Amino acid sequence: MTVNFLMQNLINALQWGSFYALIALGYSMVYSILMLFNFAHGDIFMVGAYIGLGVSLGLLSLFGSGAAAVLPGWVVLVLTILISMFLTAFVGIIVERVGYRPLREAPRASAAITGLMIGIILETANILFLGGSRLKFPQLIESVTYNIGGVYVTNKKIMIVLVSIGLMLALHQLITRTKWGMAMRAMAYDYVVVPLVGVPMNTIAAMTFAIGSALAAAAGILFGLAYPVLDPYMGVSFGWKAFVAAILGGRGSIMGACIAGFMLGFIEIMTVPAIQIMNRLFSLNIGSNFRDLIAYSIVLLILIFRPHGLFGQAYSAKLRL
Amino acid sequence: MLLNVENLRVSYGNIKALHGISFNIDAGEIVTIIGANGAGKSTTLRAVSRMVPVETGSVMTCMGKDLLKFPADKVVSQLGITHVPEGRRLFGNLTVMENLQLATFARKDRDNVKKDYLRVFEIFPRLEERKSQASGTLSGGEQQMLAIGRAFMSGRRLMLLDEPSMGLSPLLMMNVFQALKEINRQEGTAILLVEQNARLALKFSKKGYVLENGNLVLEGASETLINDPEVKKAYLGG
């Protein structure tokens, strides 16, 4: 059990956590302004990944691939991410407009059910149109492995972590420096009053869904690069775990979502070596398929001691004027 | 006529809050609605700012335009009707300056916006001192000033004020009402004031309405109302 081994797992955890953090941001942003969880968000992540697949295949056929490539792979990748984020933003806008806006005044449970139904619709639509078989995500950039003092790092892992952190910093700038971000912060504090100062609440809500969905699309593409097989239910399995990260971070907390996303990645990845160590020390025989059971028991324990999550606040919402 | 309201009816579920009231405000006029707790004063303001749905048959026009065709944010940004709600309802997580900036969200006239910040700071010098402070940390009086300043920034044809005197010391209350008078005089902003402090409201305004259980029971010049024996008995402590 060496430092190298720990470092290796730490890097894997950073990559794994990047996906969680990017998706968790979408849950938290929407919750912070509308006080509802968009339960379709995991499936928007799935749709984003598939849109990324379509866009990248389209770009590859346009600009050629392999030896005949006109554009270098990383350019295609950047274009894929940007175009897919843009397109998936519209999926988010449509989900808000069709699924949530008509239910703004309805009981919260109705809105939650709507999210689940939209999720099912997106999954079924995928199966209907794409046949439901798993699809391979094209590897847009050549994989290069670096050996840094015995720790193996691929260029993809570095890229995934850096792009994720870059997107988080960009989001931070947007929230703290622009009037749109200001409106989002105001809405998070007291959304009922927002129209009273002349701010179009529906526009801000739509924009929040758009940004959250765009981040989920970025997560989907980065996920596709690291684990190049997409399936229609990836949003359910993976998206729900990101939802756990959003709760762990504290409902509606943007920073909490980022930190808890990485933390969840860390807990999940580190559980496996921890199991191995335990097995060796106590001559046990626990399989690594116990990973999620153990990892999520840890999350449960954290929530027992911090029921509002890491950065959540216990506050009573003002729902009317 | 700036605002004309006819047969305004509002219900919360099965509870009728307003039973078809009619009133009007002229440009630059200060009008007050006095009444007991639960008479429907706040509901009246919420109806005008389109924060509560009104029942069919209600008519509201602003300068000839059908107010009911405007959603709440457009009532502010296009008609210039701003609502300073009860309890101020500032964005406590935003700084004083950000609260003012947010109120200009829909405005396109950048040069005027800059002048307007200066105007607000001229009227309320305390706000300039506390510019970069989170508004949640302001005192009650400062919060009321910021709430009025915020309304000033977003539009100023008509200001709807819900209990601006609430929780303020007599001195601060005087300051706030003096500032309102100044805004009214210099900008020609009409004011619809809702107050439990009826004496203060009637002294401040030109025209008054008395609201009882969702019905307007009396209207007239404020100086007439203040001497009306019924009003004296019910709202001015004899």
XYZ file of C-alpha atoms in Angstrom:
559
model
C 0.000 0.000 0.000
C 2.014 2.900 -1.222
C 1.651 6.598 -1.739
C 1.575 5.891 -5.470
C -1.400 3.633 -5.038
C -3.249 6.304 -3.099
C -2.386 8.965 -5.670
C -3.623 6.689 -8.438
C -6.966 6.286 -6.738
C -7.141 9.964 -5.918
C -6.843 10.834 -9.598
C -9.538 8.321 -10.458
C -11.707 9.806 -7.726
C -11.218 13.293 -9.135
C -12.384 12.138 -12.546
C -15.330 10.199 -11.151
C -16.273 13.102 -8.907
C -16.164 15.542 -11.842
C -19.144 13.783 -13.409
C -21.113 13.825 -10.171
C -20.291 17.463 -9.500
C -21.304 18.661 -12.971
C -24.632 16.838 -12.794
C -25.286 17.731 -9.152
C -24.955 21.420 -10.071
C -28.061 21.159 -12.245
C -30.121 19.671 -9.414
C -28.911 22.303 -6.969
C -29.326 25.313 -9.233
C -32.929 24.473 -10.032
C -33.678 23.686 -6.407
C -32.136 26.923 -5.227
C -34.426 29.100 -7.335
C -37.664 27.080 -7.572
C -37.413 24.827 -4.519
C -38.130 21.736 -6.507
C -35.907 18.922 -7.611
C -35.887 18.321 -11.311
C -36.056 14.543 -11.223
C -35.685 14.430 -14.996
C -32.185 15.855 -14.679
C -30.431 12.472 -14.695
C -32.124 11.709 -17.981
C -31.113 15.095 -19.355
C -27.551 13.961 -18.639
C -28.310 10.859 -20.721
C -29.840 12.928 -23.525
C -26.811 15.242 -23.399
C -24.465 12.284 -23.818
C -26.457 11.030 -26.819
C -26.590 14.496 -28.351
C -22.823 14.580 -27.864
C -22.586 11.261 -29.649
C -24.661 12.549 -32.551
C -22.784 15.820 -32.789
C -19.360 14.160 -32.654
C -20.323 11.591 -35.313
C -21.689 14.408 -37.434
C -18.513 16.446 -37.060
C -16.339 13.409 -37.797
C -18.210 12.684 -41.017
C -17.974 16.355 -41.976
C -14.307 16.859 -41.222
C -13.102 13.292 -41.601
C -11.415 11.077 -39.061
C -8.178 9.176 -38.682
C -5.619 9.907 -41.391
C -8.110 11.870 -43.494
C -8.965 14.251 -40.650
C -9.104 17.918 -41.558
C -9.399 19.093 -37.993
C -7.357 17.793 -35.071
C -9.280 15.587 -32.638
C -9.234 18.070 -29.785
C -10.871 20.724 -31.959
C -13.657 18.282 -32.778
C -13.950 17.536 -29.067
C -14.219 21.202 -28.083
C -16.796 21.780 -30.827
C -18.719 18.693 -29.721
C -18.846 19.911 -26.131
C -19.919 23.441 -27.062
C -22.553 22.457 -29.627
C -23.978 19.722 -27.408
C -24.151 22.022 -24.395
C -26.032 24.519 -26.536
C -28.477 21.923 -27.880
C -29.064 20.242 -24.524
C -29.793 23.643 -22.986
C -32.896 23.694 -25.172
C -33.932 20.294 -23.861
C -33.807 21.831 -20.389
C -35.795 24.854 -21.516
C -38.478 22.623 -23.033
C -38.646 20.458 -19.903
C -39.149 23.582 -17.780
C -41.728 25.069 -20.109
C -43.785 21.929 -20.637
C -43.232 20.048 -17.407
C -42.721 22.536 -14.623
C -44.046 25.979 -15.465
C -47.704 24.891 -15.679
C -47.260 23.331 -12.223
C -45.584 26.290 -10.537
C -48.505 26.745 -8.146
C -49.279 23.029 -7.829
C -48.265 20.937 -4.803
C -44.578 20.066 -4.809
C -45.323 16.353 -5.099
C -46.992 16.902 -8.474
C -43.902 18.621 -9.800
C -41.713 15.780 -8.534
C -43.922 13.215 -10.280
C -43.762 15.290 -13.467
C -39.988 15.077 -13.377
C -40.074 11.300 -13.038
C -42.522 11.038 -15.935
C -40.452 13.266 -18.180
C -37.490 11.058 -17.305
C -39.395 7.964 -18.405
C -40.505 9.721 -21.593
C -36.907 10.622 -22.457
C -35.692 7.074 -21.812
C -38.492 5.522 -23.853
C -38.017 8.001 -26.673
C -34.364 7.029 -26.785
C -35.239 3.319 -27.013
C -37.869 4.044 -29.641
C -35.637 6.096 -31.899
C -32.252 4.496 -31.313
C -33.335 0.937 -30.653
C -32.180 0.773 -27.062
C -28.901 -0.938 -27.813
C -25.756 0.383 -26.254
C -23.849 2.768 -28.461
C -20.137 3.395 -28.609
C -18.934 6.925 -28.042
C -16.182 7.857 -30.545
C -12.808 8.482 -28.963
C -12.079 11.901 -30.327
C -8.598 12.229 -28.921
C -5.781 9.741 -28.868
C -5.234 8.353 -25.392
C -1.773 9.078 -23.994
C -0.586 7.705 -20.673
C 1.959 9.570 -18.619
C 4.012 7.958 -15.896
C 4.572 10.564 -13.221
C 6.759 8.993 -10.549
C 4.962 5.666 -10.807
C 1.485 7.142 -11.008
C -0.229 6.552 -14.323
C -2.316 9.424 -15.642
C -3.960 9.623 -19.028
C -4.362 12.860 -20.948
C -8.115 12.209 -20.926
C -8.310 12.110 -17.158
C -6.425 15.380 -16.868
C -8.606 16.912 -19.545
C -11.843 15.735 -17.903
C -10.903 17.135 -14.512
C -9.670 20.439 -15.955
C -12.704 20.959 -18.194
C -15.024 20.225 -15.265
C -13.268 22.632 -12.953
C -13.166 25.211 -15.747
C -16.930 24.935 -16.206
C -17.475 25.302 -12.471
C -15.343 28.449 -12.388
C -17.229 29.837 -15.387
C -20.501 29.166 -13.595
C -19.162 30.924 -10.520
C -18.314 33.978 -12.611
C -21.750 33.967 -14.166
C -23.470 33.792 -10.804
C -21.376 36.422 -9.063
C -20.645 38.895 -11.877
C -23.613 39.114 -14.212
C -27.089 40.533 -13.804
C -28.494 37.133 -14.708
C -26.528 35.572 -11.890
C -27.682 38.316 -9.578
C -31.268 37.559 -10.489
C -30.657 33.873 -9.791
C -29.228 34.673 -6.374
C -32.172 36.946 -5.626
C -34.571 34.234 -6.695
C -32.811 31.745 -4.440
C -33.371 34.093 -1.509
C -37.005 35.030 -2.098
C -38.408 34.058 -5.446
C -41.881 35.456 -4.862
C -40.589 39.026 -4.768
C -38.465 38.782 -7.914
C -41.214 39.910 -10.346
C -41.909 42.897 -8.076
C -38.590 44.454 -9.052
C -39.283 43.975 -12.750
C -37.292 40.779 -13.251
C -38.960 38.213 -15.539
C -39.037 35.186 -13.291
C -39.900 32.726 -16.062
C -36.891 33.802 -18.096
C -34.599 33.289 -15.126
C -36.138 29.886 -14.421
C -35.728 28.826 -18.058
C -32.142 30.044 -18.058
C -31.366 28.078 -14.909
C -32.707 24.902 -16.501
C -30.681 25.697 -19.621
C -27.412 26.127 -17.712
C -27.986 23.017 -15.596
C -28.761 20.972 -18.699
C -25.735 22.318 -20.557
C -23.501 21.258 -17.660
C -25.147 17.817 -17.673
C -24.394 17.545 -21.402
C -20.747 18.379 -20.749
C -20.730 15.683 -18.069
C -22.312 13.248 -20.526
C -19.648 13.822 -23.179
C -16.777 13.635 -20.710
C -18.332 10.450 -19.350
C -18.520 9.108 -22.899
C -14.825 9.759 -23.368
C -13.888 7.951 -20.177
C -16.415 5.095 -20.439
C -17.292 4.945 -24.122
C -20.543 3.008 -23.898
C -23.855 4.855 -23.687
C -27.133 3.256 -22.746
C -30.622 4.736 -22.299
C -30.635 4.109 -18.568
C -27.309 5.729 -17.740
C -29.218 8.729 -16.427
C -31.063 6.609 -13.918
C -28.099 4.783 -12.437
C -25.622 7.618 -12.599
C -27.965 10.573 -12.379
C -29.488 9.417 -9.125
C -26.072 9.189 -7.541
C -25.424 12.764 -8.621
C -28.708 13.629 -6.937
C -27.292 12.103 -3.764
C -24.318 14.433 -4.191
C -26.651 17.420 -4.508
C -28.387 16.465 -1.258
C -25.073 15.753 0.442
C -23.824 19.184 -0.583
C -26.895 20.834 0.900
C -30.114 21.532 -0.959
C -29.651 24.450 -3.319
C -25.988 25.035 -2.511
C -23.873 25.512 -5.638
C -20.571 25.171 -3.850
C -21.950 22.243 -1.879
C -22.865 20.426 -5.094
C -19.308 20.767 -6.439
C -17.574 19.707 -3.251
C -20.016 16.903 -2.491
C -19.716 15.664 -6.086
C -15.979 15.238 -5.694
C -16.454 13.860 -2.196
C -18.902 11.237 -3.412
C -16.479 10.259 -6.160
C -13.758 9.992 -3.577
C -15.848 7.852 -1.208
C -16.916 5.487 -4.004
C -13.459 5.041 -5.502
C -11.677 4.783 -2.164
C -14.094 2.185 -0.857
C -12.542 -0.464 -3.102
C -8.952 -0.123 -1.840
C -10.368 0.207 1.649
C -12.121 -3.127 1.210
C -8.881 -4.664 -0.039
C -6.973 -3.370 2.965
C -9.620 -4.675 5.346
C -9.585 -8.040 3.618
C -5.828 -8.288 3.975
C -5.658 -7.049 7.558
C -8.486 -9.146 8.917
C -8.328 -12.011 6.375
C -11.852 -11.254 5.219
C -13.318 -11.944 1.846
C -15.525 -8.961 1.003
C -16.066 -8.549 -2.712
C -15.590 -5.179 -4.372
C -19.216 -5.410 -5.491
C -20.002 -4.288 -1.964
C -18.668 -0.904 -2.998
C -21.949 0.981 -3.353
C -23.443 -0.589 -0.234
C -20.512 0.608 1.832
C -20.067 3.952 0.068
C -23.705 4.935 0.416
C -23.851 3.778 4.018
C -21.113 6.331 4.639
C -23.198 8.992 2.885
C -26.184 8.017 5.019
C -24.065 8.377 8.149
C -22.936 11.854 7.100
C -26.538 12.888 6.513
C -27.573 11.592 9.933
C -25.088 13.974 11.522
C -25.609 16.797 9.038
C -29.224 16.479 7.909
C -29.075 19.667 5.851
C -25.986 18.487 4.011
C -22.550 20.009 4.058
C -23.510 23.555 3.070
C -27.270 23.492 3.401
C -29.182 25.848 5.618
C -32.205 25.119 7.704
C -34.458 27.935 6.625
C -38.149 28.263 6.129
C -39.167 29.128 2.636
C -41.347 32.102 1.933
C -43.869 30.899 -0.577
C -46.136 33.868 -0.892
C -46.248 37.598 -0.604
C -56.398 59.270 -14.789
C -53.368 57.138 -13.977
C -54.985 54.087 -12.463
C -58.612 53.153 -12.605
C -59.929 50.133 -10.735
C -63.507 48.957 -11.022
C -65.316 46.095 -9.391
C -62.100 44.458 -8.199
C -62.774 41.018 -6.732
C -60.154 38.722 -5.241
C -60.606 35.401 -3.444
C -58.167 33.125 -1.680
C -59.775 29.757 -2.219
C -63.251 30.036 -0.734
C -62.458 33.133 1.236
C -63.504 36.342 -0.474
C -60.974 39.069 0.243
C -62.287 41.885 -1.957
C -65.971 42.149 -2.891
C -65.741 44.384 -5.938
C -64.056 47.623 -4.962
C -63.582 50.664 -7.202
C -61.076 53.454 -6.824
C -58.824 55.643 -8.917
C -55.574 57.546 -8.731
C -54.527 60.579 -10.758
C -51.009 61.149 -11.995
C -48.771 62.381 -9.190
C -51.485 61.975 -6.592
C -51.017 60.540 -3.105
C -53.884 58.248 -2.162
C -54.316 56.143 0.940
C -56.429 53.184 1.849
C -56.971 52.792 5.559
C -58.625 49.923 7.321
C -58.319 47.347 10.063
C -56.230 44.199 9.961
C -57.586 41.793 7.373
C -59.774 44.373 5.661
C -58.080 43.605 2.335
C -55.580 46.472 2.092
C -52.577 44.351 1.164
C -54.696 42.257 -1.178
C -55.647 45.416 -3.060
C -51.979 46.239 -3.648
C -51.200 42.643 -4.638
C -54.015 42.721 -7.170
C -52.688 45.917 -8.755
C -49.147 44.522 -8.936
C -50.599 41.280 -10.402
C -49.306 39.091 -7.609
C -52.724 37.559 -6.955
C -55.227 36.485 -9.603
C -58.397 38.575 -9.823
C -61.868 37.275 -10.570
C -63.554 37.843 -13.896
C -65.412 41.100 -14.105
C -62.620 42.986 -12.380
C -61.376 45.937 -14.399
C -58.026 47.622 -13.952
C -56.577 50.123 -16.393
C -53.384 52.118 -16.252
C -53.328 55.132 -18.564
C -55.976 53.491 -20.680
C -54.108 50.182 -20.965
C -55.606 46.981 -19.643
C -53.451 46.220 -16.612
C -54.662 42.624 -16.566
C -52.829 41.976 -19.832
C -49.477 42.579 -18.104
C -47.687 39.939 -16.020
C -46.228 41.066 -12.691
C -42.729 41.895 -13.957
C -44.078 43.894 -16.917
C -46.357 45.897 -14.624
C -43.098 47.150 -13.138
C -40.882 47.429 -16.184
C -43.439 48.642 -18.731
C -46.094 50.466 -16.717
C -43.798 51.787 -14.000
C -45.973 50.555 -11.132
C -43.794 49.337 -8.272
C -44.843 47.562 -5.113
C -42.937 47.903 -1.849
C -44.295 44.902 0.017
C -45.043 44.576 3.684
C -41.905 43.676 5.623
C -39.668 45.156 2.866
C -38.725 41.733 1.462
C -35.232 42.744 0.380
C -32.836 40.213 -1.056
C -30.837 39.814 2.146
C -28.064 37.829 0.482
C -27.394 40.639 -2.000
C -25.551 43.832 -1.169
C -27.326 47.184 -0.991
C -25.949 48.094 -4.413
C -26.946 44.753 -5.916
C -30.506 45.203 -4.668
C -30.630 48.505 -6.539
C -28.937 47.053 -9.621
C -31.316 44.126 -9.803
C -34.235 46.549 -9.928
C -32.843 47.906 -13.223
C -32.782 44.430 -14.796
C -35.247 45.274 -17.554
C -34.108 48.849 -18.103
C -32.220 49.777 -21.258
C -31.522 53.460 -20.523
C -28.064 53.077 -19.029
C -27.268 56.757 -18.666
C -30.453 57.455 -16.748
C -29.792 54.437 -14.529
C -26.512 55.996 -13.422
C -28.233 59.264 -12.600
C -30.919 57.402 -10.708
C -28.377 55.675 -8.432
C -27.080 59.131 -7.543
C -30.635 60.307 -6.881
C -31.277 57.411 -4.529
C -28.055 58.117 -2.646
C -28.974 61.781 -2.505
C -32.345 60.982 -0.945
C -30.905 58.286 1.335
C -27.238 59.074 2.068
C -27.146 56.163 4.505
C -27.524 53.727 1.618
C -24.401 55.028 -0.070
C -22.416 54.509 3.124
C -23.642 50.913 3.242
C -23.393 50.275 -0.498
C -21.372 47.071 -0.370
C -22.950 45.666 2.776
C -25.305 42.683 2.592
C -28.800 44.134 2.831
C -29.784 41.535 5.421
C -27.516 43.279 7.917
C -29.210 46.684 7.626
C -31.332 48.162 10.398
C -35.099 48.292 9.964
C -35.078 51.922 8.891
C -32.280 51.414 6.404
C -34.094 48.409 5.002
C -37.197 50.482 4.397
C -35.058 53.112 2.675
C -33.526 50.454 0.455
C -36.940 48.982 -0.330
C -38.098 52.405 -1.481
C -34.828 53.007 -3.316
C -35.215 49.667 -5.062
C -38.726 50.588 -6.161
C -37.433 53.973 -7.319
C -34.873 52.258 -9.548
C -37.340 49.932 -11.230
C -40.011 52.467 -12.197
C -41.721 55.447 -10.717
C -45.064 56.231 -12.205
C -46.903 54.780 -9.242
C -45.517 53.392 -6.007
C -47.619 50.974 -3.977
C -46.507 51.104 -0.361
C -47.602 48.465 2.121
C -47.197 49.571 5.749
C -43.957 51.503 5.313
C -44.148 52.720 8.926
C -44.168 49.230 10.381
C -41.468 48.652 12.959
C -39.905 52.098 12.592
C -39.237 54.612 15.357
C -41.194 57.888 15.038
C -38.071 59.715 13.892
C -37.200 57.182 11.178
C -40.821 57.128 10.134
C -40.670 60.893 9.616
C -37.513 60.495 7.533
C -39.079 57.868 5.333
C -42.247 59.870 4.745
C -40.272 63.013 4.007
C -38.281 61.104 1.416
C -41.493 59.796 -0.116
C -42.880 63.309 -0.297
C -39.709 64.444 -2.011
C -39.919 61.647 -4.581
C -43.573 62.515 -5.164
C -42.819 66.196 -5.626
C -39.682 65.920 -7.740
C -40.463 62.906 -9.877
C -44.221 63.229 -9.993
C -44.551 59.695 -8.676
C -48.078 58.864 -7.597
C -48.345 56.937 -4.351
C -50.920 54.444 -3.153
C -50.304 54.049 0.555
C -51.759 51.337 2.725
C -51.417 51.936 6.446
C -52.717 50.867 9.794
C -51.440 54.157 11.146
C -54.458 55.999 9.763
C -53.619 59.426 11.156
C -50.195 59.401 9.522
C -51.629 58.129 6.241
C -54.382 60.714 6.079
C -52.016 63.557 6.900
C -49.654 62.410 4.183
C -52.219 61.884 1.438
C -54.629 63.969 -0.552
C -57.395 61.448 -1.011
C -58.418 58.536 1.167
C -60.516 55.386 1.062
C -61.754 53.366 4.007
C -61.771 49.619 3.488
C -63.904 47.353 5.677
C -64.149 43.586 5.191
C -63.332 43.806 1.524
C -65.641 46.728 0.734
C -64.795 50.386 0.313
C -67.217 52.088 2.680
C -66.043 55.676 2.540
C -64.003 57.906 0.303
C -63.093 61.537 0.202
C -60.449 64.188 0.630
C -58.059 63.144 3.372
C -58.645 66.306 5.394
C -62.368 65.601 5.339
C -61.887 61.995 6.404
C -59.579 62.931 9.243
C -62.390 65.004 10.767
C -65.160 62.524 10.004
C -66.670 61.343 13.314
C -67.034 57.743 12.087
C -63.426 57.559 10.913
C -62.250 59.249 14.108
C -64.075 56.719 16.223
C -62.996 53.637 14.273
C -59.461 54.431 13.169
C -58.070 57.470 14.943
C -58.758 56.496 18.528
C -61.776 58.723 19.210
